[in-house]
PDB file of N, CA and C in Angstrom:
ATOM      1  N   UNK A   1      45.156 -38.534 -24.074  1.00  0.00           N
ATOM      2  CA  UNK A   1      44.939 -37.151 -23.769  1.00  0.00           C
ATOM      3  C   UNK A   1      43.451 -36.799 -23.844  1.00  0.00           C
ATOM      4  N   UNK A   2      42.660 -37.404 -24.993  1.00  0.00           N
ATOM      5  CA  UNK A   2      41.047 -37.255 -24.960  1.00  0.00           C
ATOM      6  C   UNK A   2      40.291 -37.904 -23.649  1.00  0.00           C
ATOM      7  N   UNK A   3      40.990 -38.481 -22.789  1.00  0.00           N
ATOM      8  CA  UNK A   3      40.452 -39.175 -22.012  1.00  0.00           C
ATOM      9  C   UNK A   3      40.373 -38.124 -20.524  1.00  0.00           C
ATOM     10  N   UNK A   4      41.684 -37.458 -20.693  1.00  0.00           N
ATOM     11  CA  UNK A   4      41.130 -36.354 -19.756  1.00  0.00           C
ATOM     12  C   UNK A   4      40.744 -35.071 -19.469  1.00  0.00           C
ATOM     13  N   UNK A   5      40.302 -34.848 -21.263  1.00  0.00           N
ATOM     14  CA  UNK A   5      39.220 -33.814 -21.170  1.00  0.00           C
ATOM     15  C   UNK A   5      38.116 -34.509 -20.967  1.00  0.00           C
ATOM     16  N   UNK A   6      37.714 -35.434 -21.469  1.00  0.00           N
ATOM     17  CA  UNK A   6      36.690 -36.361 -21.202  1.00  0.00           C
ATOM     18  C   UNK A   6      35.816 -36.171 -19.699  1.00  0.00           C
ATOM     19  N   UNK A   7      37.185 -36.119 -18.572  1.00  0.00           N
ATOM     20  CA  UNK A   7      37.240 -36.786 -17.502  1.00  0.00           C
ATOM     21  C   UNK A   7      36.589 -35.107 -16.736  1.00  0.00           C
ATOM     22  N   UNK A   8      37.466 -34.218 -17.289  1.00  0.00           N
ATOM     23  CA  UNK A   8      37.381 -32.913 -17.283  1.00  0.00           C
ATOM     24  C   UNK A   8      35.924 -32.332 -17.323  1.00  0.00           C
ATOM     25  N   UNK A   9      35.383 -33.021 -18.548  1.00  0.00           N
ATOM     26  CA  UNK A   9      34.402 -32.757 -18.978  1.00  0.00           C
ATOM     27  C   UNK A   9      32.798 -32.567 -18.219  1.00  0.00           C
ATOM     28  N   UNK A  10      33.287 -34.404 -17.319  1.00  0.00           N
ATOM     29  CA  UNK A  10      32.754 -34.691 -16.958  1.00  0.00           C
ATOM     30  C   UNK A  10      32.396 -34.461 -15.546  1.00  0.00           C
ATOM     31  N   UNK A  11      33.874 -33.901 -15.069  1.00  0.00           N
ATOM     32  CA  UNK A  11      33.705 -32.885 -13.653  1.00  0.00           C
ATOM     33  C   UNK A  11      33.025 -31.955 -13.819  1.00  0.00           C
ATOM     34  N   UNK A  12      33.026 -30.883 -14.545  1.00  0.00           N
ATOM     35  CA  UNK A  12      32.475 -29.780 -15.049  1.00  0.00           C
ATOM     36  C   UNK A  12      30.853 -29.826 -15.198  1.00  0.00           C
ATOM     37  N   UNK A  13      29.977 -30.742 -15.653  1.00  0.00           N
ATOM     38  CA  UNK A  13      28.845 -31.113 -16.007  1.00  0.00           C
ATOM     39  C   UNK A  13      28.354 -31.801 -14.618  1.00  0.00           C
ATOM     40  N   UNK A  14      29.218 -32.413 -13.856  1.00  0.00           N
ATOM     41  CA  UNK A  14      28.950 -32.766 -12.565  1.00  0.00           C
ATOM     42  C   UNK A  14      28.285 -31.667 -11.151  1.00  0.00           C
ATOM     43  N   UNK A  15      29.962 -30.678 -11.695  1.00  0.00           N
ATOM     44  CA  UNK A  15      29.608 -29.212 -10.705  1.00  0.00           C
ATOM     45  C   UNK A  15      28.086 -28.726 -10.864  1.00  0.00           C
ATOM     46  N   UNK A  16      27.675 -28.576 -12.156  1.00  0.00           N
ATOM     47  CA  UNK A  16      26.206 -27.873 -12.904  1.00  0.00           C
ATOM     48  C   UNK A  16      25.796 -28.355 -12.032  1.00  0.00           C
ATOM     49  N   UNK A  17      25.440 -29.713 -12.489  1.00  0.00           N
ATOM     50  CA  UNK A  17      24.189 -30.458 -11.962  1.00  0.00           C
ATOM     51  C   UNK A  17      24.153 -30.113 -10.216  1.00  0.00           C
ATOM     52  N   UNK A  18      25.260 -30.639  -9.996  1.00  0.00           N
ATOM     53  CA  UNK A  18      25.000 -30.116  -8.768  1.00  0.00           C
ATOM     54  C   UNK A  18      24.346 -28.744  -7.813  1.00  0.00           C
ATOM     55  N   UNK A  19      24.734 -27.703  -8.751  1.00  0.00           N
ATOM     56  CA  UNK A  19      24.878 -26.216  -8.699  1.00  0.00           C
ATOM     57  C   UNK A  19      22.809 -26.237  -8.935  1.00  0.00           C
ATOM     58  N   UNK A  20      22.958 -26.665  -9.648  1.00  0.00           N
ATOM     59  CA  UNK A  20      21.294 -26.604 -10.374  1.00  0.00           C
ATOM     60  C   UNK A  20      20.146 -26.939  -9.857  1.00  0.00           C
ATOM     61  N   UNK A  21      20.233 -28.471  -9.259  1.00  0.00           N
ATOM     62  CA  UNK A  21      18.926 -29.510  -8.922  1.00  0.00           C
ATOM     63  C   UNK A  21      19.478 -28.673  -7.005  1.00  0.00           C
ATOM     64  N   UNK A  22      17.895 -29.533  -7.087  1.00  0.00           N
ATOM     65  CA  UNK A  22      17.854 -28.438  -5.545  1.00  0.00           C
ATOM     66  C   UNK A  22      18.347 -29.739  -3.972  1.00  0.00           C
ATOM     67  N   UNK A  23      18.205 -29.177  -3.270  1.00  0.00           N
ATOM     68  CA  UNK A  23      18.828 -30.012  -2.203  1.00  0.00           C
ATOM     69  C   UNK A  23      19.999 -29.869  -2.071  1.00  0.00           C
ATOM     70  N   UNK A  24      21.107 -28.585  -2.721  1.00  0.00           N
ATOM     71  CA  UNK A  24      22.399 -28.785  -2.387  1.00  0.00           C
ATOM     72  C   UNK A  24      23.097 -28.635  -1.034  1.00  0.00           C
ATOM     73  N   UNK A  25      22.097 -28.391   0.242  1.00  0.00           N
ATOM     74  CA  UNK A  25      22.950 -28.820   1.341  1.00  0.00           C
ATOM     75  C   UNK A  25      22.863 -29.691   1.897  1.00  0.00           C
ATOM     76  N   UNK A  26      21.686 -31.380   1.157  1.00  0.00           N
ATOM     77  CA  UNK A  26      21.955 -32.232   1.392  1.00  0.00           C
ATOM     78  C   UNK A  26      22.501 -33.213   1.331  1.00  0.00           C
ATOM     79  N   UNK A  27      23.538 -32.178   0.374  1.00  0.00           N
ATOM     80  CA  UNK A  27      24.440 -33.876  -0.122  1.00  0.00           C
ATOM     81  C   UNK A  27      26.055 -33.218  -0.618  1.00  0.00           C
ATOM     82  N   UNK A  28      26.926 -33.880  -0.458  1.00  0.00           N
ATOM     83  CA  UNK A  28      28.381 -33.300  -0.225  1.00  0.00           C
ATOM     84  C   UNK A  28      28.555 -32.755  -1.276  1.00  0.00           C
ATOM     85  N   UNK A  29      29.982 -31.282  -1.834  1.00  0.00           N
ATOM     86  CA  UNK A  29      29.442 -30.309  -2.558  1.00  0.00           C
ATOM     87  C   UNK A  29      30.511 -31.469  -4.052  1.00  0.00           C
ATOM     88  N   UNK A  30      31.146 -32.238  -3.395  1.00  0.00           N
ATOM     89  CA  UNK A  30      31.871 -33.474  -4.347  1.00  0.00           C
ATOM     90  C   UNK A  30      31.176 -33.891  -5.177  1.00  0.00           C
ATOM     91  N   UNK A  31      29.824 -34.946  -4.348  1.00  0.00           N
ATOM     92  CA  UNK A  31      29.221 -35.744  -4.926  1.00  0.00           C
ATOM     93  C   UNK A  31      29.066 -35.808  -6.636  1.00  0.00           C
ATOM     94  N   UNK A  32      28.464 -34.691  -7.113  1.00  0.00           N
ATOM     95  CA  UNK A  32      27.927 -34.391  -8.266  1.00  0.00           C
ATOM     96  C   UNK A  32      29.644 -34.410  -9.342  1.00  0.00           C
ATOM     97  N   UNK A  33      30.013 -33.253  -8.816  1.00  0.00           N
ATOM     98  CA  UNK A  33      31.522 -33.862  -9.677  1.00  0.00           C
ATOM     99  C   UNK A  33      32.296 -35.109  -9.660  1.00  0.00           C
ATOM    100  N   UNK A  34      32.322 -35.924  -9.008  1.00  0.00           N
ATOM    101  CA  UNK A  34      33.135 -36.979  -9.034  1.00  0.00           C
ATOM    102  C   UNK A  34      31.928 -38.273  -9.534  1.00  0.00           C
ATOM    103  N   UNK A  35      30.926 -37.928  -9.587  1.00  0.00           N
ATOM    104  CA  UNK A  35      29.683 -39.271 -10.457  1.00  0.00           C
ATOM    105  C   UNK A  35      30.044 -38.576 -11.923  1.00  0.00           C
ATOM    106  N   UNK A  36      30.098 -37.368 -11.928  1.00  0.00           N
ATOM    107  CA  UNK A  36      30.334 -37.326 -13.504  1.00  0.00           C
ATOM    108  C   UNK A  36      31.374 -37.246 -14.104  1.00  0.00           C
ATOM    109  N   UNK A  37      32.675 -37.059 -13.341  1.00  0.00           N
ATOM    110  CA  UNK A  37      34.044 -37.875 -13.470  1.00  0.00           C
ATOM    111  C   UNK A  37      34.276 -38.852 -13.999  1.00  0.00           C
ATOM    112  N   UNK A  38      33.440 -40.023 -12.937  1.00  0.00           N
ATOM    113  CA  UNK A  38      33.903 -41.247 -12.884  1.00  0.00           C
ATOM    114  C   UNK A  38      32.764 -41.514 -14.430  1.00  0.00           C
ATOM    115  N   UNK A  39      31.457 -41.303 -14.374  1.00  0.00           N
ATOM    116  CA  UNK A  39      30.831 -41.517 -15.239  1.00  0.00           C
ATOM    117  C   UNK A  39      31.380 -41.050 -16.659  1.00  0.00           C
ATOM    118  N   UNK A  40      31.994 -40.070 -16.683  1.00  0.00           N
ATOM    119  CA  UNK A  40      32.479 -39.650 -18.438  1.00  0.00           C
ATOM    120  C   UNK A  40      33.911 -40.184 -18.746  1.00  0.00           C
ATOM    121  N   UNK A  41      34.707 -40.947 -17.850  1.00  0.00           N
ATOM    122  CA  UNK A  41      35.383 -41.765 -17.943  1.00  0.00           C
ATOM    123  C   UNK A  41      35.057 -43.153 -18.788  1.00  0.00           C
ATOM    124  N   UNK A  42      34.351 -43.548 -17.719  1.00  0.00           N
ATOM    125  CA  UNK A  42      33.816 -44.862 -17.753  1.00  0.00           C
ATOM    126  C   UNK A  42      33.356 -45.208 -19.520  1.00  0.00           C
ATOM    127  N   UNK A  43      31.823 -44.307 -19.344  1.00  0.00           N
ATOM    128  CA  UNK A  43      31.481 -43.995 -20.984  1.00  0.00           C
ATOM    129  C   UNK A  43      32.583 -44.170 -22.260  1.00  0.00           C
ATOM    130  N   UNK A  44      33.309 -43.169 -21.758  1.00  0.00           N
ATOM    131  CA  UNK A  44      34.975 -43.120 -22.979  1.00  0.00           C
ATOM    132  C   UNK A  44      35.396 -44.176 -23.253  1.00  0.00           C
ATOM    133  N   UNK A  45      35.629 -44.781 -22.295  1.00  0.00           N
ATOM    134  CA  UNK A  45      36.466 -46.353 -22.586  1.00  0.00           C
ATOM    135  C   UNK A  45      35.611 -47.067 -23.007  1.00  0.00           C
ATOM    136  N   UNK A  46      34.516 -47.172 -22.619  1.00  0.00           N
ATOM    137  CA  UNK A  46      33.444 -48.560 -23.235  1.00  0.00           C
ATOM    138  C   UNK A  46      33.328 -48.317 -24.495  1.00  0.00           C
ATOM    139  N   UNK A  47      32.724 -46.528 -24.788  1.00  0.00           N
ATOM    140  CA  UNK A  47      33.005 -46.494 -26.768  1.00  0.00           C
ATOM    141  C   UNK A  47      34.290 -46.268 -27.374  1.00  0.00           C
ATOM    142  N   UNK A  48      35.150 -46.070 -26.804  1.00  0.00           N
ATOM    143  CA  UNK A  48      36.387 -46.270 -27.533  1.00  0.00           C
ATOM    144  C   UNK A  48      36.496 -48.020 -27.555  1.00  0.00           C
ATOM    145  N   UNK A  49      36.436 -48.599 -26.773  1.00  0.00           N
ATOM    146  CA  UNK A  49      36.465 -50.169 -26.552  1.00  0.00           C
ATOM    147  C   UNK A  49      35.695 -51.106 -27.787  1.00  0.00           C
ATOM    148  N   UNK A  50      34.221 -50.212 -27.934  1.00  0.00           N
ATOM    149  CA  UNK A  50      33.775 -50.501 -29.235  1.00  0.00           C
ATOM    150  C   UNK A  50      33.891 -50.127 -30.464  1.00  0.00           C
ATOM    151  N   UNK A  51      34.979 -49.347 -30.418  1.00  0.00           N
ATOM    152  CA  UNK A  51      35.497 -48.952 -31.935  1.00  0.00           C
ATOM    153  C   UNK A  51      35.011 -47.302 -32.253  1.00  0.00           C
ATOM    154  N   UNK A  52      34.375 -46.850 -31.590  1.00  0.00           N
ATOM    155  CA  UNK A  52      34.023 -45.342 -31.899  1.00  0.00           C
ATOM    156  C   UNK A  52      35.374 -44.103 -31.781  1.00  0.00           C
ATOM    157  N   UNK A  53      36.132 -43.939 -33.287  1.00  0.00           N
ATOM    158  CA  UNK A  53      36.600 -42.924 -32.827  1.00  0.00           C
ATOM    159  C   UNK A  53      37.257 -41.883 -32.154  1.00  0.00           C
ATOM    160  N   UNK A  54      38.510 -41.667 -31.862  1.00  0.00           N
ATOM    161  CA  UNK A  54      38.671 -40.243 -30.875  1.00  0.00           C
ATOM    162  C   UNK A  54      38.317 -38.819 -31.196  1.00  0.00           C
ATOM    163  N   UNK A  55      38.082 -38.898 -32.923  1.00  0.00           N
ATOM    164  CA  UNK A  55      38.357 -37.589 -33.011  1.00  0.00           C
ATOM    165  C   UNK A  55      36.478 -37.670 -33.763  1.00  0.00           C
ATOM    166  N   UNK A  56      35.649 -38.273 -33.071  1.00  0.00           N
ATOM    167  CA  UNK A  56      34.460 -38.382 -33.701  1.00  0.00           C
ATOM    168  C   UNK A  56      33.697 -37.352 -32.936  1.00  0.00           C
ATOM    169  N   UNK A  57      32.686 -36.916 -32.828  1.00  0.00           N
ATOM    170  CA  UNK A  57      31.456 -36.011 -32.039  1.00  0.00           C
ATOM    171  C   UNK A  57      30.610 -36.736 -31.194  1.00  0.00           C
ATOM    172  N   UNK A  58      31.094 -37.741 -31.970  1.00  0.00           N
ATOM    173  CA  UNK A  58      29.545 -38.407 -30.876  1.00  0.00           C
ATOM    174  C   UNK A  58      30.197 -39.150 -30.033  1.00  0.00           C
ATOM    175  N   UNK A  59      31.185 -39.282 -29.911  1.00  0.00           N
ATOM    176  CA  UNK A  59      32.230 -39.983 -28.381  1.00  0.00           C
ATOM    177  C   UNK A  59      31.854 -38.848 -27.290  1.00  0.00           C
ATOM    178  N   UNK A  60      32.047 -37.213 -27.870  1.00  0.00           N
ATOM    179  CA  UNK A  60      32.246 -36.461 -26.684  1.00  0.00           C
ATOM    180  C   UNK A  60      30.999 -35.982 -26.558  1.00  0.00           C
ATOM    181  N   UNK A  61      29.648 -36.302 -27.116  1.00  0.00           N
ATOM    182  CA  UNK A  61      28.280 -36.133 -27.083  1.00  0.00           C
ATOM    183  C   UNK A  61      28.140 -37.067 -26.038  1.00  0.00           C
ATOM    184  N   UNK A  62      27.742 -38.344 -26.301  1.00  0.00           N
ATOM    185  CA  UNK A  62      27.836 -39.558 -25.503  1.00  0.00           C
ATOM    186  C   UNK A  62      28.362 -39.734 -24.005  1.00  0.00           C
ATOM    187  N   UNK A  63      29.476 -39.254 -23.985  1.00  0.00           N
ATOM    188  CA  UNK A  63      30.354 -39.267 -22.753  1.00  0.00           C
ATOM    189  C   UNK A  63      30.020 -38.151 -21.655  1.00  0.00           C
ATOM    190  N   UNK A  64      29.788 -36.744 -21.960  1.00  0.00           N
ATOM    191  CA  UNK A  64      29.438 -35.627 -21.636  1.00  0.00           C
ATOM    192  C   UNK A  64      27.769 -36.002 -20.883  1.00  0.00           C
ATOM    193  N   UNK A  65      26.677 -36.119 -21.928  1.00  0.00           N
ATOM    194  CA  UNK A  65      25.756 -36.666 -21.899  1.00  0.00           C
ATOM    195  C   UNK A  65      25.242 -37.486 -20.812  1.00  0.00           C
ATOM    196  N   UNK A  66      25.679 -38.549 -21.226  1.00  0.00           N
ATOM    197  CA  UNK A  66      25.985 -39.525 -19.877  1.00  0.00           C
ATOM    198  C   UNK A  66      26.516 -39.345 -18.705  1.00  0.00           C
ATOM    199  N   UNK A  67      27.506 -38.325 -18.495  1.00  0.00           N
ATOM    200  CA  UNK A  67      28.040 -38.078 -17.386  1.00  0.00           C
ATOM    201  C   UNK A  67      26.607 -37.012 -16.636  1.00  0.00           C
ATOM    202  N   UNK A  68      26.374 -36.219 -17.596  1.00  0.00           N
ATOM    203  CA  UNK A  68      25.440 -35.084 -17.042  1.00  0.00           C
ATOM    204  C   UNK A  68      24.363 -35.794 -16.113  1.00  0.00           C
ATOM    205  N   UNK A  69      23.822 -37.061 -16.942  1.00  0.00           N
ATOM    206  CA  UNK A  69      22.566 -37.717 -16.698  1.00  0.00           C
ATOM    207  C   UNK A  69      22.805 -38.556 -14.834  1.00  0.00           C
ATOM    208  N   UNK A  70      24.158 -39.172 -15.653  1.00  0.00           N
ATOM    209  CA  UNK A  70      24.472 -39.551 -14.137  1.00  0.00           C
ATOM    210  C   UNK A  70      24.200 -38.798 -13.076  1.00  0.00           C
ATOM    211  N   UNK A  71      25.184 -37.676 -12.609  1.00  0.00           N
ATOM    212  CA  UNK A  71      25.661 -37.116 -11.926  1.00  0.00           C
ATOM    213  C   UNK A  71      24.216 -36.189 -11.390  1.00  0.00           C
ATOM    214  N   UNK A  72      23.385 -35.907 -12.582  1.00  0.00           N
ATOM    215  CA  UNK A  72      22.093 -35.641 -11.998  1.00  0.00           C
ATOM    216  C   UNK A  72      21.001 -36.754 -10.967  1.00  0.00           C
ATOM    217  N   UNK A  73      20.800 -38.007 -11.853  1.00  0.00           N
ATOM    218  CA  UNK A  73      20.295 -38.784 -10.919  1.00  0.00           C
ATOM    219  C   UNK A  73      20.879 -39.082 -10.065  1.00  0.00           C
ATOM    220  N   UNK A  74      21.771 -38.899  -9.437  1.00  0.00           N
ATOM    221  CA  UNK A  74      22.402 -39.495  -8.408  1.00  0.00           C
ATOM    222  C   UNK A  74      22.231 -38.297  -7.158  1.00  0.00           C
ATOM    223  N   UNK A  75      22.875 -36.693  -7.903  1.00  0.00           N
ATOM    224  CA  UNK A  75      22.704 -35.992  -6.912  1.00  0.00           C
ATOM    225  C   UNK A  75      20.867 -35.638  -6.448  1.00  0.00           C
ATOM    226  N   UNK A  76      19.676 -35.848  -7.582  1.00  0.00           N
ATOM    227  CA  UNK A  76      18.250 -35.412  -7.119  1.00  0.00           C
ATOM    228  C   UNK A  76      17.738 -37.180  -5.952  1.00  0.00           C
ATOM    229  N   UNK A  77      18.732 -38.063  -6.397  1.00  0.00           N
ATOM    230  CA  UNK A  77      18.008 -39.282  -5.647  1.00  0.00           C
ATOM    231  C   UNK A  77      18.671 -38.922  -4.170  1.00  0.00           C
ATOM    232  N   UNK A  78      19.858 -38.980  -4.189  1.00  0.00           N
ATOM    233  CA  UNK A  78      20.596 -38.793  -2.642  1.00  0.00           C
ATOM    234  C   UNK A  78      20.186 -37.173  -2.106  1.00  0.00           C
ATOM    235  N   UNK A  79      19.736 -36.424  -2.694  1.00  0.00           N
ATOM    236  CA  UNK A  79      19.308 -35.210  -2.093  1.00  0.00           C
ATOM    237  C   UNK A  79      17.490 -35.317  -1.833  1.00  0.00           C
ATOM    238  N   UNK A  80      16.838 -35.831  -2.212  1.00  0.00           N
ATOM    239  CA  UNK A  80      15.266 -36.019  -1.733  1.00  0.00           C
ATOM    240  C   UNK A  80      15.588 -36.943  -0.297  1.00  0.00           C
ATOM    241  N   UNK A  81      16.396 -38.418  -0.866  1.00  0.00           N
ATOM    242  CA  UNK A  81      16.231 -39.606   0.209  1.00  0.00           C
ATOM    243  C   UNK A  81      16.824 -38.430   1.592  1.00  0.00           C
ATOM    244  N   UNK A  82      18.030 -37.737   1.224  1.00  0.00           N
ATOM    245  CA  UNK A  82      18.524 -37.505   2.902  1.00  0.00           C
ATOM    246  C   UNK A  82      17.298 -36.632   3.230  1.00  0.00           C
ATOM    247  N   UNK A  83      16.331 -35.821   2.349  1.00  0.00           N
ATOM    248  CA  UNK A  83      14.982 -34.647   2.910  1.00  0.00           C
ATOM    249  C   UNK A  83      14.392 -35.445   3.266  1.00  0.00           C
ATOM    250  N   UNK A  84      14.156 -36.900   2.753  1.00  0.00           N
ATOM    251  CA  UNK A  84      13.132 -36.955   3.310  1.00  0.00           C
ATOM    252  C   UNK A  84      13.834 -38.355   4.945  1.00  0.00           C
ATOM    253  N   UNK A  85      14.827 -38.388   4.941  1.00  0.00           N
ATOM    254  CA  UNK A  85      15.608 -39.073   6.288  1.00  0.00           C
ATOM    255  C   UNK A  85      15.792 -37.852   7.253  1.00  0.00           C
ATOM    256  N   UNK A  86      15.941 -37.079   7.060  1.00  0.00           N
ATOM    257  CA  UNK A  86      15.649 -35.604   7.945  1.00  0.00           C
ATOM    258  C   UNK A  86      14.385 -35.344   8.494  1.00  0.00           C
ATOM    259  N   UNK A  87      13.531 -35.351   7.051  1.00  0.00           N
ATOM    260  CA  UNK A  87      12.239 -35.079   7.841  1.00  0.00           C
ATOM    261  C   UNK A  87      11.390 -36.419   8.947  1.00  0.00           C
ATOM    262  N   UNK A  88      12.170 -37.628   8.490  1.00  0.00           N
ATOM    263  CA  UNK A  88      11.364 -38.719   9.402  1.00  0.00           C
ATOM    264  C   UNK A  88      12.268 -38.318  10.590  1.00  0.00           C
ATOM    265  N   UNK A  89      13.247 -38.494  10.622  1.00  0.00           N
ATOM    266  CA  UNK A  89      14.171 -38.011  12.224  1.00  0.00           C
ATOM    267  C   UNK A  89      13.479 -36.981  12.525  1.00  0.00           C
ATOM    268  N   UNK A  90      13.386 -35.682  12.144  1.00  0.00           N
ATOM    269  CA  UNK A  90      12.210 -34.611  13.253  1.00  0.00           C
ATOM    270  C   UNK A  90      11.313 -34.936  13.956  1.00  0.00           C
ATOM    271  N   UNK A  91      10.061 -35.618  12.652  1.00  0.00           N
ATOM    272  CA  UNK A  91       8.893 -36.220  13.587  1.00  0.00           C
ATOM    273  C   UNK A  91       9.224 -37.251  14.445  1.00  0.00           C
ATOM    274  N   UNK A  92      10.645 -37.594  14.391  1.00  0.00           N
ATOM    275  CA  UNK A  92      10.374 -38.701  15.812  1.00  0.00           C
ATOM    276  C   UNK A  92      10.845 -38.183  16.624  1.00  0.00           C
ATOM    277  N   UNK A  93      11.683 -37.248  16.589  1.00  0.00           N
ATOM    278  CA  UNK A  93      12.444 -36.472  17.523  1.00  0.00           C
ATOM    279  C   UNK A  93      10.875 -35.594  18.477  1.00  0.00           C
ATOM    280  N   UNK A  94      10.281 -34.644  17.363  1.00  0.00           N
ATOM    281  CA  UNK A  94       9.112 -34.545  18.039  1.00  0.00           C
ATOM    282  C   UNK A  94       8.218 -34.922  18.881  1.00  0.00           C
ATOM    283  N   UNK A  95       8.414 -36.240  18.162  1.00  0.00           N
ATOM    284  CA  UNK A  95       7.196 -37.199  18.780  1.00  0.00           C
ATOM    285  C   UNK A  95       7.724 -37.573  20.272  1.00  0.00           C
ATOM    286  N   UNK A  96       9.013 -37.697  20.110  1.00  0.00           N
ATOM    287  CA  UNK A  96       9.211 -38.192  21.577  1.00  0.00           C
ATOM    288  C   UNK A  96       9.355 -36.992  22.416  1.00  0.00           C
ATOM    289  N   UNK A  97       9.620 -36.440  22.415  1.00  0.00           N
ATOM    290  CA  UNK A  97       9.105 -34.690  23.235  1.00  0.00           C
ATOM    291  C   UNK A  97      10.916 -34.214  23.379  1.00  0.00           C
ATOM    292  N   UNK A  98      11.322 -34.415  22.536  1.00  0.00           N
ATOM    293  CA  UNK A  98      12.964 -34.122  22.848  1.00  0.00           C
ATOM    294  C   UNK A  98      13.091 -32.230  22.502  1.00  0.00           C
TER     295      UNK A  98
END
C-alpha cells in the first residue's frame, strides 16, 4: 500500500515540475508525471530492497526527492533540446526561402 502513495507521490511532484520549469509547450503535458511515477517507484523498491523501513521518513524523503529531481531533469533537458531543434529547423527553413 506504501508503494502507491509512493507512486502517487511521485506523480504529483512530477505535475510541479512540470507546471514550474519553463518550456511547457515543448514537451508532452505527461512527460513530467510519469518520470516521477516511474522514478518514485523505482527508488521505493531499491530502499525497501536494502532494508530501509516502511514506516521510516527517510524512505518517503528519498523517494519523493528523487522522483522530483528526476522528473525535473528530464522535463528542463527535453524542453531546451526540442527549443533549441525548433530553433535550428527555422533557420533552415529560412535559409532556404520557404
Amino acid at each position: 500500500m506504501e508503494l502507491l502513495f509512493a507512486v502517487l507521490g511521485g506523480l504529483l511532484v512530477g505535475a510541479v515540475a512540470h507546471v514550474v520549469l519553463p518550456w511547457r509547450a515543448s514537451r508532452g503535458v505527461l512527460v513530467g508525471p510519469v518520470v516521477g511515477g516511474v522514478a518514485s517507484a523505482v527508488l521505493w523498491e531499491a530502499l525497501t530492497w536494502a532494508g530501509w523501513p516502511y514506516d521510516g521518513g527517510w524512505i518517503w524523503v528519498a523517494a519523493l526527492v528523487g522522483a522530483a529531481v528526476a522528473a525535473a531533469v528530464v522535463a528542463w533537458v527535453l524542453g531546451s533540446r526540442r527549443r533549441a531543434a525548433d530553433d535550428a529547423y527555422y533557420e533552415r527553413v529560412r535559409a532556404n526561402g520557404a
